[in-house]
mmCIF file of C-alpha atoms and ligand atoms in Angstrom:
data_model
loop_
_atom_site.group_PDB
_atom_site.id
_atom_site.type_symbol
_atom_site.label_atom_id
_atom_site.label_comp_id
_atom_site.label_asym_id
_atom_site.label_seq_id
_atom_site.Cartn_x
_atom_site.Cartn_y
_atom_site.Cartn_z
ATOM 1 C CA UNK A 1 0.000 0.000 0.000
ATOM 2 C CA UNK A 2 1.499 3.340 -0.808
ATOM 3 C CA UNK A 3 1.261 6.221 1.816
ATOM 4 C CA UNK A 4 -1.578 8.277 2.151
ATOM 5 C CA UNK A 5 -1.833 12.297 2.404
ATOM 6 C CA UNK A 6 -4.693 13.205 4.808
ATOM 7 C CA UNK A 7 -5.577 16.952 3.895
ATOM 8 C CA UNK A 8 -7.211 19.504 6.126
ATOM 9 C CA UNK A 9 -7.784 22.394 3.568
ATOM 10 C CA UNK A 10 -7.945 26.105 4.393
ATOM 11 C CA UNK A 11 -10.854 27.257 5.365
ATOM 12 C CA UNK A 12 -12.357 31.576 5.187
ATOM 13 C CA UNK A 13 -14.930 33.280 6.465
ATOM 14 C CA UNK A 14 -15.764 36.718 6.145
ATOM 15 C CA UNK A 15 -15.208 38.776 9.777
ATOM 16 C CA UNK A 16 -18.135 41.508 9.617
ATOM 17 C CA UNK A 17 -15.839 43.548 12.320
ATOM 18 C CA UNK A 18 -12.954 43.662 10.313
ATOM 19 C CA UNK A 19 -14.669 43.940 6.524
ATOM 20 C CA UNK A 20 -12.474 41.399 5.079
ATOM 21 C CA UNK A 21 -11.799 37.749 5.163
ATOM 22 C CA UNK A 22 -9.953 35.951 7.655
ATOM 23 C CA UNK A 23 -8.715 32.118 8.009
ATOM 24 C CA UNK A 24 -10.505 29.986 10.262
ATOM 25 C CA UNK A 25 -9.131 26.732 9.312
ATOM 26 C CA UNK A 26 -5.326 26.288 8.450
ATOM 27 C CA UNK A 27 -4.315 23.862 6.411
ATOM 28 C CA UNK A 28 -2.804 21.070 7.852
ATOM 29 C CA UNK A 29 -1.908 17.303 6.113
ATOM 30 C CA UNK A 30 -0.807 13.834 7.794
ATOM 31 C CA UNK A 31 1.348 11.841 5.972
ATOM 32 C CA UNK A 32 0.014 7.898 6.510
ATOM 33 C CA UNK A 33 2.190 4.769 6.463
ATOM 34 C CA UNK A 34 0.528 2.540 9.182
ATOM 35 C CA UNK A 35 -2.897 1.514 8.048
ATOM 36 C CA UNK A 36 -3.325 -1.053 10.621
ATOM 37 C CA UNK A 37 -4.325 1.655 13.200
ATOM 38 C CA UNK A 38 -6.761 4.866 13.643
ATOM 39 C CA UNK A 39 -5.275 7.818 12.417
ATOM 40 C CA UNK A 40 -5.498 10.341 15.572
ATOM 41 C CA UNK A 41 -5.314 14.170 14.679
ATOM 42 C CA UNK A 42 -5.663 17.551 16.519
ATOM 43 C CA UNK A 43 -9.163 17.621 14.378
ATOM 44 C CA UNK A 44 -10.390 14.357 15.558
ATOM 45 C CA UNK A 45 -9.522 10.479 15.008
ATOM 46 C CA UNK A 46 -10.091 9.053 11.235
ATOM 47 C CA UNK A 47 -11.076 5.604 11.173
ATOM 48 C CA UNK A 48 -8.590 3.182 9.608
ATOM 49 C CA UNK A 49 -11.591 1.600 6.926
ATOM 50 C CA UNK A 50 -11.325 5.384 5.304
ATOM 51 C CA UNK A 51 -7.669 5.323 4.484
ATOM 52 C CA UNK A 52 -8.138 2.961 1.419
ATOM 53 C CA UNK A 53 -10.989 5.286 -0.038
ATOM 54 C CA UNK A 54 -9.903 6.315 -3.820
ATOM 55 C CA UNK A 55 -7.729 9.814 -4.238
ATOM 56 C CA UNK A 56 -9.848 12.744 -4.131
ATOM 57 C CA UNK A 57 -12.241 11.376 -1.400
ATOM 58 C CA UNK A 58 -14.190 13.795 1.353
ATOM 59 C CA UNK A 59 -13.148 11.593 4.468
ATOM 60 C CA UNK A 60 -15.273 12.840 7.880
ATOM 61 C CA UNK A 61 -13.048 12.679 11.437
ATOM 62 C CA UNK A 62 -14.784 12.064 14.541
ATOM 63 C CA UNK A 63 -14.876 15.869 15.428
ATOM 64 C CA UNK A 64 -16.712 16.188 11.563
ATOM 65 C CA UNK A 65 -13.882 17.987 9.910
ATOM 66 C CA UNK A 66 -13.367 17.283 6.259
ATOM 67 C CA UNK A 67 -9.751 15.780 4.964
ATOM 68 C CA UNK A 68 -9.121 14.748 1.415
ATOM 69 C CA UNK A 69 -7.324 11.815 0.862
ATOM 70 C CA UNK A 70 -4.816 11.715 -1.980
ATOM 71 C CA UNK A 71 -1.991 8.802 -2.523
ATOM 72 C CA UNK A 72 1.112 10.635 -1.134
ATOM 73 C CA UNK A 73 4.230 11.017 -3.729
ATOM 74 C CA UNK A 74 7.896 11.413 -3.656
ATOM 75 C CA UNK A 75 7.966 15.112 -3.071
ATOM 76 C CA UNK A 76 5.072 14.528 0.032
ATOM 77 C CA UNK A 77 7.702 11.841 1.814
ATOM 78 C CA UNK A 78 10.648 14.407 0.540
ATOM 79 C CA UNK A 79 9.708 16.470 2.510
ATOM 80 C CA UNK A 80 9.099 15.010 5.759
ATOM 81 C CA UNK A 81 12.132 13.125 4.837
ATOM 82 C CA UNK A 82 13.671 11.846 8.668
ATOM 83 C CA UNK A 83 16.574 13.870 8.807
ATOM 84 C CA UNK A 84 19.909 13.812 11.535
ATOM 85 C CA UNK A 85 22.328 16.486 9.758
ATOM 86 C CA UNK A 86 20.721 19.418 7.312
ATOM 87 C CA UNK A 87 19.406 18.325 4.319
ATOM 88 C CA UNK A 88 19.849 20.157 0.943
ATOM 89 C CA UNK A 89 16.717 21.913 0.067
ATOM 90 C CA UNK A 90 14.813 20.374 -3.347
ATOM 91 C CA UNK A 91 15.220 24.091 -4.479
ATOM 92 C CA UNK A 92 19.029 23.614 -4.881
ATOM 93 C CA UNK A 93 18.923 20.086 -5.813
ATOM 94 C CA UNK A 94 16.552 20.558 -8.471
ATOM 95 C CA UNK A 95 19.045 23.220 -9.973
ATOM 96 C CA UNK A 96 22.035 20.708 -9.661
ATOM 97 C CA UNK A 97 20.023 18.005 -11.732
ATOM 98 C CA UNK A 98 19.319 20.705 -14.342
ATOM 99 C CA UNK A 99 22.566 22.599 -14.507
ATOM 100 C CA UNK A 100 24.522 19.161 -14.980
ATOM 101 C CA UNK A 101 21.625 17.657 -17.499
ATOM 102 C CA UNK A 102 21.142 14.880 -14.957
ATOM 103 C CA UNK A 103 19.544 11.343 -16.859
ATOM 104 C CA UNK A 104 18.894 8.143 -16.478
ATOM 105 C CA UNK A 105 22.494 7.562 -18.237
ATOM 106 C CA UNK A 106 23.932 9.285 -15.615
ATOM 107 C CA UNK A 107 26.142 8.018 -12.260
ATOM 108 C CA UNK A 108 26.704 10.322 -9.452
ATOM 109 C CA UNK A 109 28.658 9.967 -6.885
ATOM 110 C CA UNK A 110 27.643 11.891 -3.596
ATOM 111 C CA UNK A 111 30.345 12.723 -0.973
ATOM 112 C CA UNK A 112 28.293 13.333 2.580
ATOM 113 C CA UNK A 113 24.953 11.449 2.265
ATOM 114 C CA UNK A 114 23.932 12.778 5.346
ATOM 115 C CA UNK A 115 20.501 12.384 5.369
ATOM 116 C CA UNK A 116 20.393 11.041 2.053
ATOM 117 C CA UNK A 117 18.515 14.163 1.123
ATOM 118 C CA UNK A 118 20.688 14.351 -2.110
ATOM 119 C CA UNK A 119 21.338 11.155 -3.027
ATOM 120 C CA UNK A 120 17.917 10.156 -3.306
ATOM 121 C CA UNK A 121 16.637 12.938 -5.331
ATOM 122 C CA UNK A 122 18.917 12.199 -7.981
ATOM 123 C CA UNK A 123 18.323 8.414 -7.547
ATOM 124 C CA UNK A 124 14.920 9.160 -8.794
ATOM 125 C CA UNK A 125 16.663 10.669 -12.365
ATOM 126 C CA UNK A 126 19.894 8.782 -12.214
ATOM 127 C CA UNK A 127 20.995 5.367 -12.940
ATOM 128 C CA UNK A 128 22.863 5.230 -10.110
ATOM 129 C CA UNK A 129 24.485 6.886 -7.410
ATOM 130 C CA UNK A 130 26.902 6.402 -4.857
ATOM 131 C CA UNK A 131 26.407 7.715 -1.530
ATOM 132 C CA UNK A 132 29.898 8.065 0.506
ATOM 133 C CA UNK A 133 29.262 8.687 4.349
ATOM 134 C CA UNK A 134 31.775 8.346 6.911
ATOM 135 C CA UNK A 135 28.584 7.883 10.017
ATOM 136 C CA UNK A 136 27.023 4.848 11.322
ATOM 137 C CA UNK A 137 24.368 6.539 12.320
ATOM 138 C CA UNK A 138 23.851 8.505 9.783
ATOM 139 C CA UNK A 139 24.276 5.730 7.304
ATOM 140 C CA UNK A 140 20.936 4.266 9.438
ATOM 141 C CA UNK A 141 19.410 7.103 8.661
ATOM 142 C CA UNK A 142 19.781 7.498 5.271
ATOM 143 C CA UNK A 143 18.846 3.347 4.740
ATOM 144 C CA UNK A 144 15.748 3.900 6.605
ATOM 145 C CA UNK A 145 14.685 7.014 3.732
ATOM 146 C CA UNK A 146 15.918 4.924 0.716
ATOM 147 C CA UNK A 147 13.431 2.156 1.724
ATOM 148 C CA UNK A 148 10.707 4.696 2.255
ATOM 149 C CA UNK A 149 11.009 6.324 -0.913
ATOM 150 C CA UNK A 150 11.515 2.500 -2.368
ATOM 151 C CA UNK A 151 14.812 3.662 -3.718
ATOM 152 C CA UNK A 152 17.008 0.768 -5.241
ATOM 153 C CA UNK A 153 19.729 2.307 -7.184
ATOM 154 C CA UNK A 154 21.705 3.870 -4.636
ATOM 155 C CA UNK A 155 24.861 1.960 -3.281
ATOM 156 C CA UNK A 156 25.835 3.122 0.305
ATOM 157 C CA UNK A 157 29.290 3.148 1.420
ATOM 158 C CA UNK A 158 30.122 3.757 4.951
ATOM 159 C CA UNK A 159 33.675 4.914 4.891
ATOM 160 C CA UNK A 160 35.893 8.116 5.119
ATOM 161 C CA UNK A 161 36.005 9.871 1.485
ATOM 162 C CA UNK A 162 39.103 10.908 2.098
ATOM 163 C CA UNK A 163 40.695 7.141 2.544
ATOM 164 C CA UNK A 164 38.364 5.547 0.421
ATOM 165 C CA UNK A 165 39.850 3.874 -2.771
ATOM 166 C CA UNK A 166 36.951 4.566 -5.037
ATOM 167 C CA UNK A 167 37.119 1.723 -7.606
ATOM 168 C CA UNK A 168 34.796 3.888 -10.166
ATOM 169 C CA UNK A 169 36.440 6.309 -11.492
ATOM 170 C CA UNK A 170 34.185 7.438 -14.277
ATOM 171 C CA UNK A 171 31.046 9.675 -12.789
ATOM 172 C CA UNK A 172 29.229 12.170 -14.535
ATOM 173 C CA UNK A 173 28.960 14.347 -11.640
ATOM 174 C CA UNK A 174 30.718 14.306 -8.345
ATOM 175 C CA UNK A 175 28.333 16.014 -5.611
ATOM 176 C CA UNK A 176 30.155 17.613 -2.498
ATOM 177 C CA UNK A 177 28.368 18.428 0.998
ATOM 178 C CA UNK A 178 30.753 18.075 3.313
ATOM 179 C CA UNK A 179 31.778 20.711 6.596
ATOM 180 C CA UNK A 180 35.563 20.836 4.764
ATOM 181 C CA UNK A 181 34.883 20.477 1.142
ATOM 182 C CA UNK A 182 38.030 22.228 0.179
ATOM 183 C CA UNK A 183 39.999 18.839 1.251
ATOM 184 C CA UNK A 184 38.323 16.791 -1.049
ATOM 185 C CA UNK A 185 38.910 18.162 -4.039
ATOM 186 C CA UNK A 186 41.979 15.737 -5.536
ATOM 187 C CA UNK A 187 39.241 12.899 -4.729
ATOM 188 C CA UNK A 188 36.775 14.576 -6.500
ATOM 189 C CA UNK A 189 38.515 15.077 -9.529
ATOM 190 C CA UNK A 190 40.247 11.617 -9.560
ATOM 191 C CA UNK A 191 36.462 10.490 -9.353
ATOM 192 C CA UNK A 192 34.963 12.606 -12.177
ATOM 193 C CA UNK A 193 35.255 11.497 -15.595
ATOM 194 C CA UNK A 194 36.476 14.296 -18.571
ATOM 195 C CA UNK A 195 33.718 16.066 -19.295
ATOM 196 C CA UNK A 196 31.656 15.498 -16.261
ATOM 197 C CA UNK A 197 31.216 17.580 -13.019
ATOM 198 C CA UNK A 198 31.726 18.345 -10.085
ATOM 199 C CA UNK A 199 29.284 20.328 -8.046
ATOM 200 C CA UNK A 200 29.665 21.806 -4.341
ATOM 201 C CA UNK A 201 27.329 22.620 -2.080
ATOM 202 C CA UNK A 202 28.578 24.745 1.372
ATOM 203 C CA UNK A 203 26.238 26.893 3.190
ATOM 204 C CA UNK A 204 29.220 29.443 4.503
ATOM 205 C CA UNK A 205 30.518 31.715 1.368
ATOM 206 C CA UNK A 206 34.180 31.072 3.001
ATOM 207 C CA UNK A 207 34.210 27.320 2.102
ATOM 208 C CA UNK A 208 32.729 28.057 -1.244
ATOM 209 C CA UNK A 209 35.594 30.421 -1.724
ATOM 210 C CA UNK A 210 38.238 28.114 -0.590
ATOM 211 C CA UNK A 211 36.976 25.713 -2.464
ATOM 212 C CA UNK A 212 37.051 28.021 -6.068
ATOM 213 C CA UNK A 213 40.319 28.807 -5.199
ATOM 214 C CA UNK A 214 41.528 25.627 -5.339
ATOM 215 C CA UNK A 215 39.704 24.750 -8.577
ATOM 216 C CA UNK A 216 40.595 27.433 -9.838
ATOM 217 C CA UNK A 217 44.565 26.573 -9.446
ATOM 218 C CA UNK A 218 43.970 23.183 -11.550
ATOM 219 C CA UNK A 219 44.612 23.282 -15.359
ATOM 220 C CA UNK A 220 42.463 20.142 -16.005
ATOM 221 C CA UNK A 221 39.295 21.803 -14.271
ATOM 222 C CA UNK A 222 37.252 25.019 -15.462
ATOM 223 C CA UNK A 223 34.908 26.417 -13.095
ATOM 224 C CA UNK A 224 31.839 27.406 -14.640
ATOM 225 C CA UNK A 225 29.840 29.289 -11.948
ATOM 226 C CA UNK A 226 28.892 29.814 -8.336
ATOM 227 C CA UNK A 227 25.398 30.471 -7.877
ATOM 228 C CA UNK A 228 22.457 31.014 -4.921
ATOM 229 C CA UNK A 229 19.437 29.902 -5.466
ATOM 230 C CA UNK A 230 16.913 32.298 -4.273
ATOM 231 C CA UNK A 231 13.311 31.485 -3.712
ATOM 232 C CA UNK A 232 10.692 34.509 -3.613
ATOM 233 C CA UNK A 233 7.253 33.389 -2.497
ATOM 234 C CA UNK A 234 4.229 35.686 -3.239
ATOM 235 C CA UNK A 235 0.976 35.263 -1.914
ATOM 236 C CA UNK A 236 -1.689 35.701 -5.182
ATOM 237 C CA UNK A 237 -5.373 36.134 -3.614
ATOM 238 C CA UNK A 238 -8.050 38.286 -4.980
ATOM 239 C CA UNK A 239 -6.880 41.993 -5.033
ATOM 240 C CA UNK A 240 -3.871 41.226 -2.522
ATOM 241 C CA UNK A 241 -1.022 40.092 -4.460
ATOM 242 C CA UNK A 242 2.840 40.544 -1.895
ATOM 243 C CA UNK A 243 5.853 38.507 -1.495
ATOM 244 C CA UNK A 244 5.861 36.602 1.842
ATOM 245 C CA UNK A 245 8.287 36.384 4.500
ATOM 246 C CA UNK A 246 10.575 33.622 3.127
ATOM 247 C CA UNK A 247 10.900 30.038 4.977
ATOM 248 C CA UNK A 248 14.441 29.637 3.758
ATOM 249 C CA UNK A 249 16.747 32.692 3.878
ATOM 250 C CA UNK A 250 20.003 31.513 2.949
ATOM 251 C CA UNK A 251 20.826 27.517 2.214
ATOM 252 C CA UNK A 252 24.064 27.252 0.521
ATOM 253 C CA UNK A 253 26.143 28.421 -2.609
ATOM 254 C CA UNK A 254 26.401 25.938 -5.066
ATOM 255 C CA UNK A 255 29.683 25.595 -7.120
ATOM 256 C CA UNK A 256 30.191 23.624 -10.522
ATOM 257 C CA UNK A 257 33.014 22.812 -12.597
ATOM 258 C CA UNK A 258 33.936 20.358 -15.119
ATOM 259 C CA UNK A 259 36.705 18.163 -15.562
ATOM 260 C CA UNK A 260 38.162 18.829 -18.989
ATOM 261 C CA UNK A 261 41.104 16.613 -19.008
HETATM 262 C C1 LIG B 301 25.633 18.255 5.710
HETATM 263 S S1 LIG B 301 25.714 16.534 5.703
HETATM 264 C C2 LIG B 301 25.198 16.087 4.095
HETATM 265 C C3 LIG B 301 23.704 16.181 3.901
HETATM 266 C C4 LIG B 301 23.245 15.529 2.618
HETATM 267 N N1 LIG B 301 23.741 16.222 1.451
HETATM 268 C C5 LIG B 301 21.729 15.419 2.528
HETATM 269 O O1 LIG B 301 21.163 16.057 1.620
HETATM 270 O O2 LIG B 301 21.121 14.708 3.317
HETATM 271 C C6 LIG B 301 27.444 16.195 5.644
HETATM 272 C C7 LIG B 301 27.758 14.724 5.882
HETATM 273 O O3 LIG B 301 29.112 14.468 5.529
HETATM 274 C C8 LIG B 301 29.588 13.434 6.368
HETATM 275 N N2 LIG B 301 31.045 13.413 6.310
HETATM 276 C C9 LIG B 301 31.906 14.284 6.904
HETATM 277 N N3 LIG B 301 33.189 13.949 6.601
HETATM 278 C C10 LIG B 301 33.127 12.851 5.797
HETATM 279 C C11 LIG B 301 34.121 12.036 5.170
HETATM 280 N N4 LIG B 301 35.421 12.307 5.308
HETATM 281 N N5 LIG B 301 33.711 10.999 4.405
HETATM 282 C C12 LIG B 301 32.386 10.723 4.259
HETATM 283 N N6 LIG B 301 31.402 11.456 4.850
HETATM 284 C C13 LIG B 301 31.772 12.504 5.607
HETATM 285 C C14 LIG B 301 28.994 13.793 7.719
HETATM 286 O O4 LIG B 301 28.985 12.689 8.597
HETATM 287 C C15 LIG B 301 27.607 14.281 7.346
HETATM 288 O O5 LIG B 301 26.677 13.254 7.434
#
C-alpha cells in the first residue's frame, strides 16, 4: 500500500468587524504509512476503513472535519524526509540536476549522504548513485529514507572519502556536501570522468571560496559558476497580491566545474 496524504484544507470566512476575510481553518496534512491503526489528529480520530478510499475522497473525522485523501508522492515523503544532519533543500537540488543535465544515463557519486537528502533525489533521475558517508548513524538514517522512498539504485558506502579507494572512477557528476569540502577536491577530480562535473554545495561563502580557489589553481578543471538559489514566495489572492516572509533565507552556494582533461 502506498502512503496516504490526509488533507485539512484552508478554510475563510468573512469577519463583519474587520470587513475582510480571515482564516478559520489552516491547512494542515498527515502523511500515513501505518494503516493497521486509527489515524489520531488535533481535528479528531479518522477511522482506519477510510484510508483505502480512492484519491480525491471527502473523508469525515470524529470531530466532523473534512480531509481529502490523496496517494502521497515522492515530493510529500521528501519532505518530511527523517533527517539527523541538514538536508539540501529540493530548491538547490533541483538546480544541480538541471545545470549538470542529470539522466537516467547518468552516475553520481555523492560525498556526505547525510541524510540522504541528495542522493535520493537524484536516484529518482539517475541510474545510479553512490552515496559516501563516513557515520554509522547517519548511514541508518539514510537506509531507513531509501526504503521509504523504495529507492534501489543507490549503493551506500560507509567509509571516510578521504581514505576511500573509489574503484569507479568514471562519474558524470561528483556532488560535495561536506563541513571541509576544500579537502576533497583531488578525490573529487580523480572520481569525475572528462567532461563530467563536479558540483559543491557549502552553506558558509568562506568554504565556497576556498573551495574556487583551489579549482581554480587546476589546469584540467574550469569552473563554470557559483550560484544562490533564491526562492521569492508571493501570496496571489483576490486583489492582494505581496511577497511573503521567506521560509528559507540563505541555504548554501552551489559551485560547478567540469573536468576537462
Ligand atoms: C551536511 S551533511 C550532508 C547532507 C546531505 N547532502 C543530505 O542532503 O542529506 C554532511 C555529511 O558528511 C559526512 N562526512 C563528513 N566527513 C566525511 C568524510 N570524510 N567521508 C564521508 N562522509 C563525511 C557527515 O557525517 C555528514 O553526514
Amino acid at each position: 500500500m502506498k502512503p496516504r496524504l490526509l488533507i485539512l484544507q484552508q478554510k475563510t470566512a468573512y469577519a463583519e468587524h474587520l470587513k475582510r476575510h480571515v482564516t478559520v481553518q489552516k491547512e494542515r496534512s498527515y502523511l500515513v504509512e501505518d494503516f493497521s491503526k486509527d489515524i489520531h489528529t488535533h481535528e479528531g480520530i479518522i477511522k482506519k476503513k477510510y484510508l483505502t478510499e480512492p484519491d480525491g475522497t471527502l473523508i469525515q473525522s470524529s470531530k466532523g472535519k473534512e480531509f481529502l485523501i490523496l496517494t502521497a508522492n515522492f515530493r510529500d515523503l521528501f519532505d518530511r524526509i527523517k533527517k539527523l544532519p541538514q538536508t539540501i533543500p529540493a530548491k538547490d537540488l533541483g538546480w544541480v540536476a538541471a545545470r549538470t543535465g542529470m539522466n537516467k544515463e547518468t552516475i553520481v557519486y555523492d560525498f556526505g549522504g547525510g541524510s540522504g537528502a541528495a542522493s535520493s533525489f537524484f536516484a529518482r533521475l539517475c541510474k545510479k548513485v553512490v552515496c559516501f558517508e563516513v557515520r554509522k548513524d547517519h548511514c541508518k538514517i539514510i537506509e531507513e529514507n531509501l526504503k521509504r522512498f523504495s529507492i534501489k539504485n543507490v549503493t551506500l558506502v560507509n567509509a571516510d572519502v578521504i581514505k576511500e579507494n573509489i574503484r569507479y572512477k568514471n562519474a558524470d557528476v561528483v556532488h560535495i556536501d561536506l563541513p571541509n569540502p576544500f579537502d576533497f577536491i583531488d578525490k573529487a577530480v580523480t572520481a569525475v570522468k572528462i567532461g563530467g562535473y563536479i558540483v559543491n554545495y557549502s552553506p558558509p561563502i568562506v568554504s565556497t571560496q576556498k573551495v574556487v580557489n583551489l579549482l581554480n589553481e587546476r589546469s584540467d578543471i574550469r569552473v563554470e559558476e557559483t550560484v544562490e538559489i533564491i526562492q521569492r514566495q508571493w501570496k496571489v489572492k483576490g486583489e492582494a497580491v505581496r511577497p511573503t516572509t521567506p521560509k528559507i533565507n540563505h541555504s548554501g552556494f552551489l559551485t560547478i566545474a567540469r573536468r576537462m582533461q
